[in-house]
Every structure is written in structure tokens, then in C-alpha cells.
């Protein structure tokens, strides 16, 4: 099981039928369903280390990413977006639904003749408003605004620096190995996006920018400072790669097979 309201009944039914249970927690905060399922599970895969969840039952595996993420490269990413191999690239991404704060700040910060290439994924529901705001600033062709990307991994791989929310995409950042500025969604359950961000910040792979402080001038200053220090940027990317768990799916599959064998 992987949490959600169906996890509890499924785990109880499995336990009654003496079928082994393996559960997975994909966030840095264990949800209610998984807290109820945990006593019934033989093993539990954790995306992050969680306080009080130790011992043989709990295994920190990371969160699974698609094979395309594991195979993404800078060369391929830049070819997909038609970006020069030697260009500097910043990706702005607010999650699958977008992030109004981040969209507004990015347009204000980089909307007029940016000194680098920008890939801005605004979210389907916020594309029109963001495009209108961008149009008032006479952007250059180096600013690529889209609503949604099926191949976000290519955009991450093409980037030198990623500015994003701190949901499940942090595992794509770490699997590919990219420096980031993370702007956690402040209303996430148990503030888990801030905890997600701290995972990369504490590893030296990211800078945390609170949503309330995410303004155009602040974002421009942070991005400028990081891009002007290539040694730091490369070190952050390497730190992200070092804590990444691209083999998470394989580790979880091994846990399932192990329990099935019992």
C-alpha cells in the first residue's frame, strides 16, 4: 500500500488473510492512513528518514522516479528545447498545478530580456494569467513559457538551476543532480514541503526561499548570486546527486519480493 484512504481496509483484509503487507510513505510526514497501517505492515518503505520510525520494519528507500528521469541528460534536455549547449538555463516550476507566487515572482524577475535562458512551467490553470503578465514586459525568445510538460525531466536535465516548489519533484532534482531554490507551498499538510526542502538544504543541494519572501527582486538576487558562483552551483548539483535515491523502485520491489517469500 502507498497511503490514501484505501490503504487501511486493504491492509486489514490482507492481515486477516495472512497476506504480507508492505507499505510505502512518499512524504516527509506520515499520513493518517499509513500511521494506521504501520502496525500491520511487515516492512515499510520511507521516502525520508522519519523521527520515531526506526528498526527493522522501516527502510529508507527514497521515492521512486521513472526510468526516463534516471536516464535524463543535459545534452538530451537541451536538444529537446533547442537550447545552446553552452547557454545558462534556469527552470521555474511550480508543481503540476502551478504556483501563483512563483509565477508572479519569475515574471517580475526575468520577464524583460533575461541574461540567460528560462524555461517556465506555469501550470495549466495559470498559463493565461502568467502569459498576460509576461506580455506586458516584452520578453525575449529566451523566455520559454509553457503550461505543462510531460517531459519535465528533460527540463530539469537542461537546467543549471531549478526554482520550484518542494513536492515529490525534489526526488527528480536529486536523481538528475541539479542545484535548486525551493519555495515550499506554505499550506501543505503538516508543512511537509518545508520538511522536503530541508532534506536538500541540509545536504547543501538547495536554498530555501519561504513563499512569503518569494518576490521578483528577491528571486532575481538569489538566482544571480548562485549563477555567478559556478563552483558553488556545481557543488550543490553534486550534493543533490549524492543524496539522490534513483534506485528506490528497485529497493521497494526487493522488499515486496522478500515479504512475499515469507
GROMACS .gro file of C-alpha atoms in nm:
model
  262
    1UNK     CA    1   0.000   0.000   0.000
    2UNK     CA    2   0.107   0.360  -0.053
    3UNK     CA    3  -0.121   0.552   0.179
    4UNK     CA    4  -0.456   0.704   0.091
    5UNK     CA    5  -0.794   0.617   0.234
    6UNK     CA    6  -0.800   0.271   0.074
    7UNK     CA    7  -0.474   0.163   0.236
    8UNK     CA    8  -0.631   0.088   0.575
    9UNK     CA    9  -0.905  -0.155   0.460
   10UNK     CA   10  -0.666  -0.327   0.219
   11UNK     CA   11  -0.405  -0.377   0.492
   12UNK     CA   12  -0.664  -0.510   0.738
   13UNK     CA   13  -0.802  -0.752   0.478
   14UNK     CA   14  -0.452  -0.871   0.394
   15UNK     CA   15  -0.367  -0.924   0.759
   16UNK     CA   16  -0.686  -1.124   0.818
   17UNK     CA   17  -0.596  -1.346   0.521
   18UNK     CA   18  -0.235  -1.372   0.641
   19UNK     CA   19  -0.105  -1.197   0.332
   20UNK     CA   20   0.215  -0.996   0.397
   21UNK     CA   21   0.181  -0.618   0.386
   22UNK     CA   22   0.444  -0.376   0.258
   23UNK     CA   23   0.359  -0.006   0.294
   24UNK     CA   24   0.524   0.300   0.146
   25UNK     CA   25   0.530   0.659   0.275
   26UNK     CA   26   0.620   0.901  -0.004
   27UNK     CA   27   0.635   1.223   0.201
   28UNK     CA   28   0.838   1.360   0.490
   29UNK     CA   29   0.524   1.342   0.707
   30UNK     CA   30   0.347   1.013   0.766
   31UNK     CA   31  -0.019   1.045   0.678
   32UNK     CA   32  -0.307   0.915   0.886
   33UNK     CA   33  -0.363   0.606   0.670
   34UNK     CA   34  -0.002   0.498   0.695
   35UNK     CA   35   0.006   0.562   1.069
   36UNK     CA   36  -0.285   0.316   1.096
   37UNK     CA   37  -0.130   0.069   0.853
   38UNK     CA   38   0.219   0.069   1.007
   39UNK     CA   39   0.142  -0.182   1.288
   40UNK     CA   40   0.003  -0.425   1.027
   41UNK     CA   41   0.294  -0.398   0.784
   42UNK     CA   42   0.585  -0.636   0.777
   43UNK     CA   43   0.805  -0.369   0.618
   44UNK     CA   44   0.755  -0.001   0.546
   45UNK     CA   45   0.949   0.189   0.279
   46UNK     CA   46   1.016   0.553   0.367
   47UNK     CA   47   1.099   0.830   0.122
   48UNK     CA   48   1.275   1.019   0.402
   49UNK     CA   49   1.407   0.927   0.747
   50UNK     CA   50   1.122   0.992   0.993
   51UNK     CA   51   1.163   1.058   1.363
   52UNK     CA   52   1.046   0.764   1.572
   53UNK     CA   53   1.028   0.530   1.273
   54UNK     CA   54   1.332   0.311   1.319
   55UNK     CA   55   1.409  -0.056   1.350
   56UNK     CA   56   1.398  -0.342   1.103
   57UNK     CA   57   1.044  -0.264   0.986
   58UNK     CA   58   1.136   0.078   0.847
   59UNK     CA   59   1.364   0.109   0.543
   60UNK     CA   60   1.461   0.444   0.391
   61UNK     CA   61   1.444   0.377   0.018
   62UNK     CA   62   1.373   0.722  -0.124
   63UNK     CA   63   1.080   0.784  -0.356
   64UNK     CA   64   1.061   0.602  -0.691
   65UNK     CA   65   1.124   0.801  -1.007
   66UNK     CA   66   1.055   0.697  -1.364
   67UNK     CA   67   1.323   0.536  -1.577
   68UNK     CA   68   1.316   0.844  -1.803
   69UNK     CA   69   1.426   1.054  -1.504
   70UNK     CA   70   1.713   0.819  -1.433
   71UNK     CA   71   1.827   0.839  -1.796
   72UNK     CA   72   1.787   1.218  -1.840
   73UNK     CA   73   2.098   1.408  -1.952
   74UNK     CA   74   2.193   1.771  -2.001
   75UNK     CA   75   2.272   1.709  -2.368
   76UNK     CA   76   1.936   1.548  -2.445
   77UNK     CA   77   1.742   1.806  -2.243
   78UNK     CA   78   1.896   2.097  -2.428
   79UNK     CA   79   1.841   1.932  -2.762
   80UNK     CA   80   1.471   1.885  -2.680
   81UNK     CA   81   1.426   2.256  -2.600
   82UNK     CA   82   1.656   2.385  -2.872
   83UNK     CA   83   1.894   2.546  -2.624
   84UNK     CA   84   2.262   2.604  -2.696
   85UNK     CA   85   2.489   2.358  -2.512
   86UNK     CA   86   2.690   2.645  -2.364
   87UNK     CA   87   2.395   2.858  -2.252
   88UNK     CA   88   2.299   2.915  -1.889
   89UNK     CA   89   1.948   2.783  -1.816
   90UNK     CA   90   1.706   2.839  -1.527
   91UNK     CA   91   1.394   2.624  -1.488
   92UNK     CA   92   1.096   2.764  -1.295
   93UNK     CA   93   0.839   2.505  -1.195
   94UNK     CA   94   0.550   2.540  -0.951
   95UNK     CA   95   0.421   2.184  -0.946
   96UNK     CA   96   0.162   2.023  -1.171
   97UNK     CA   97  -0.099   2.288  -1.083
   98UNK     CA   98   0.143   2.579  -1.084
   99UNK     CA   99   0.219   2.828  -0.808
  100UNK     CA  100   0.086   3.181  -0.835
  101UNK     CA  101   0.352   3.329  -0.605
  102UNK     CA  102   0.632   3.167  -0.801
  103UNK     CA  103   0.481   3.259  -1.138
  104UNK     CA  104   0.448   3.624  -1.046
  105UNK     CA  105   0.797   3.643  -0.899
  106UNK     CA  106   0.956   3.475  -1.202
  107UNK     CA  107   0.788   3.709  -1.450
  108UNK     CA  108   0.887   4.010  -1.243
  109UNK     CA  109   1.244   3.885  -1.202
  110UNK     CA  110   1.321   3.758  -1.551
  111UNK     CA  111   1.042   3.879  -1.780
  112UNK     CA  112   1.240   4.151  -1.957
  113UNK     CA  113   1.535   4.034  -2.164
  114UNK     CA  114   1.681   3.778  -1.921
  115UNK     CA  115   2.060   3.728  -1.940
  116UNK     CA  116   2.006   3.351  -1.955
  117UNK     CA  117   1.753   3.105  -2.097
  118UNK     CA  118   1.439   3.050  -1.890
  119UNK     CA  119   1.202   2.752  -1.904
  120UNK     CA  120   0.893   2.848  -1.704
  121UNK     CA  121   0.626   2.584  -1.639
  122UNK     CA  122   0.336   2.790  -1.507
  123UNK     CA  123   0.071   2.520  -1.459
  124UNK     CA  124  -0.228   2.466  -1.694
  125UNK     CA  125  -0.470   2.672  -1.489
  126UNK     CA  126  -0.233   2.967  -1.457
  127UNK     CA  127  -0.085   2.979  -1.804
  128UNK     CA  128  -0.314   3.250  -1.941
  129UNK     CA  129  -0.265   3.487  -1.647
  130UNK     CA  130   0.110   3.431  -1.648
  131UNK     CA  131   0.131   3.479  -2.025
  132UNK     CA  132  -0.062   3.807  -1.994
  133UNK     CA  133   0.173   3.931  -1.722
  134UNK     CA  134   0.475   3.829  -1.928
  135UNK     CA  135   0.342   4.002  -2.241
  136UNK     CA  136   0.341   4.337  -2.062
  137UNK     CA  137   0.718   4.307  -2.015
  138UNK     CA  138   0.820   4.245  -2.376
  139UNK     CA  139   1.005   3.919  -2.309
  140UNK     CA  140   1.273   3.782  -2.539
  141UNK     CA  141   1.270   3.448  -2.719
  142UNK     CA  142   1.497   3.313  -2.446
  143UNK     CA  143   1.197   3.303  -2.210
  144UNK     CA  144   1.003   2.982  -2.281
  145UNK     CA  145   0.664   2.982  -2.106
  146UNK     CA  146   0.451   2.665  -2.108
  147UNK     CA  147   0.157   2.540  -1.905
  148UNK     CA  148   0.265   2.182  -1.855
  149UNK     CA  149   0.542   1.944  -1.956
  150UNK     CA  150   0.505   1.568  -1.987
  151UNK     CA  151   0.884   1.552  -2.007
  152UNK     CA  152   0.970   1.768  -1.707
  153UNK     CA  153   1.280   1.553  -1.656
  154UNK     CA  154   1.424   1.694  -1.979
  155UNK     CA  155   1.374   2.049  -1.850
  156UNK     CA  156   1.540   1.962  -1.518
  157UNK     CA  157   1.831   1.800  -1.701
  158UNK     CA  158   1.868   2.101  -1.931
  159UNK     CA  159   1.884   2.346  -1.639
  160UNK     CA  160   2.180   2.477  -1.444
  161UNK     CA  161   1.948   2.590  -1.164
  162UNK     CA  162   1.589   2.496  -1.078
  163UNK     CA  163   1.341   2.717  -0.892
  164UNK     CA  164   1.046   2.511  -0.773
  165UNK     CA  165   0.802   2.401  -0.507
  166UNK     CA  166   0.920   2.119  -0.283
  167UNK     CA  167   0.679   1.835  -0.355
  168UNK     CA  168   0.772   1.498  -0.499
  169UNK     CA  169   0.980   1.672  -0.766
  170UNK     CA  170   1.267   1.703  -0.516
  171UNK     CA  171   1.345   1.341  -0.593
  172UNK     CA  172   1.378   1.422  -0.962
  173UNK     CA  173   1.615   1.706  -0.874
  174UNK     CA  174   1.829   1.471  -0.669
  175UNK     CA  175   1.815   1.182  -0.916
  176UNK     CA  176   1.930   1.407  -1.201
  177UNK     CA  177   2.156   1.616  -0.978
  178UNK     CA  178   2.058   1.982  -1.004
  179UNK     CA  179   2.105   2.280  -0.774
  180UNK     CA  180   1.777   2.438  -0.668
  181UNK     CA  181   1.597   2.720  -0.494
  182UNK     CA  182   1.297   2.565  -0.321
  183UNK     CA  183   0.981   2.761  -0.236
  184UNK     CA  184   0.766   2.527  -0.023
  185UNK     CA  185   0.388   2.553  -0.050
  186UNK     CA  186   0.301   2.703   0.289
  187UNK     CA  187  -0.037   2.528   0.326
  188UNK     CA  188   0.079   2.172   0.262
  189UNK     CA  189  -0.033   1.913   0.520
  190UNK     CA  190   0.190   1.935   0.829
  191UNK     CA  191   0.406   2.177   0.630
  192UNK     CA  192   0.566   1.872   0.471
  193UNK     CA  193   0.702   2.067   0.174
  194UNK     CA  194   0.926   2.265   0.408
  195UNK     CA  195   1.048   1.935   0.553
  196UNK     CA  196   1.104   1.805   0.199
  197UNK     CA  197   1.307   2.115   0.117
  198UNK     CA  198   1.513   2.081   0.434
  199UNK     CA  199   1.630   1.741   0.313
  200UNK     CA  200   1.810   1.903   0.018
  201UNK     CA  201   1.902   2.223   0.203
  202UNK     CA  202   2.073   2.029   0.483
  203UNK     CA  203   2.263   1.831   0.219
  204UNK     CA  204   2.395   2.155   0.069
  205UNK     CA  205   2.199   2.098  -0.252
  206UNK     CA  206   1.937   2.373  -0.227
  207UNK     CA  207   1.849   2.715  -0.091
  208UNK     CA  208   1.516   2.757   0.087
  209UNK     CA  209   1.308   3.064  -0.006
  210UNK     CA  210   0.990   3.099   0.203
  211UNK     CA  211   0.677   3.166  -0.001
  212UNK     CA  212   0.617   3.497   0.180
  213UNK     CA  213   0.962   3.617   0.070
  214UNK     CA  214   0.933   3.499  -0.291
  215UNK     CA  215   0.923   3.834  -0.474
  216UNK     CA  216   1.073   3.934  -0.806
  217UNK     CA  217   1.367   4.129  -0.660
  218UNK     CA  218   1.444   3.860  -0.401
  219UNK     CA  219   1.433   3.583  -0.659
  220UNK     CA  220   1.644   3.780  -0.905
  221UNK     CA  221   1.909   3.839  -0.638
  222UNK     CA  222   1.921   3.474  -0.529
  223UNK     CA  223   1.940   3.339  -0.882
  224UNK     CA  224   2.203   3.594  -0.978
  225UNK     CA  225   2.419   3.511  -0.676
  226UNK     CA  226   2.412   3.138  -0.748
  227UNK     CA  227   2.472   3.168  -1.123
  228UNK     CA  228   2.769   3.397  -1.062
  229UNK     CA  229   2.935   3.134  -0.839
  230UNK     CA  230   2.984   2.836  -1.066
  231UNK     CA  231   3.187   2.647  -0.811
  232UNK     CA  232   2.904   2.664  -0.557
  233UNK     CA  233   2.645   2.574  -0.821
  234UNK     CA  234   2.841   2.265  -0.925
  235UNK     CA  235   2.890   2.165  -0.561
  236UNK     CA  236   2.515   2.193  -0.497
  237UNK     CA  237   2.442   1.977  -0.800
  238UNK     CA  238   2.688   1.714  -0.681
  239UNK     CA  239   2.536   1.722  -0.331
  240UNK     CA  240   2.190   1.668  -0.480
  241UNK     CA  241   2.319   1.371  -0.676
  242UNK     CA  242   2.490   1.231  -0.366
  243UNK     CA  243   2.168   1.215  -0.161
  244UNK     CA  244   1.951   1.101  -0.451
  245UNK     CA  245   1.797   0.755  -0.441
  246UNK     CA  246   1.736   0.675  -0.810
  247UNK     CA  247   1.722   0.302  -0.727
  248UNK     CA  248   1.423   0.347  -0.492
  249UNK     CA  249   1.184   0.146  -0.710
  250UNK     CA  250   1.425  -0.147  -0.719
  251UNK     CA  251   1.469  -0.136  -0.340
  252UNK     CA  252   1.094  -0.132  -0.281
  253UNK     CA  253   1.043  -0.419  -0.527
  254UNK     CA  254   1.306  -0.616  -0.336
  255UNK     CA  255   1.120  -0.556  -0.011
  256UNK     CA  256   0.795  -0.679  -0.168
  257UNK     CA  257   0.958  -0.994  -0.304
  258UNK     CA  258   1.125  -1.057   0.030
  259UNK     CA  259   0.794  -1.033   0.216
  260UNK     CA  260   0.615  -1.243  -0.046
  261UNK     CA  261   0.875  -1.512   0.004
  262UNK     CA  262   0.795  -1.524   0.372
   0.00000   0.00000   0.00000
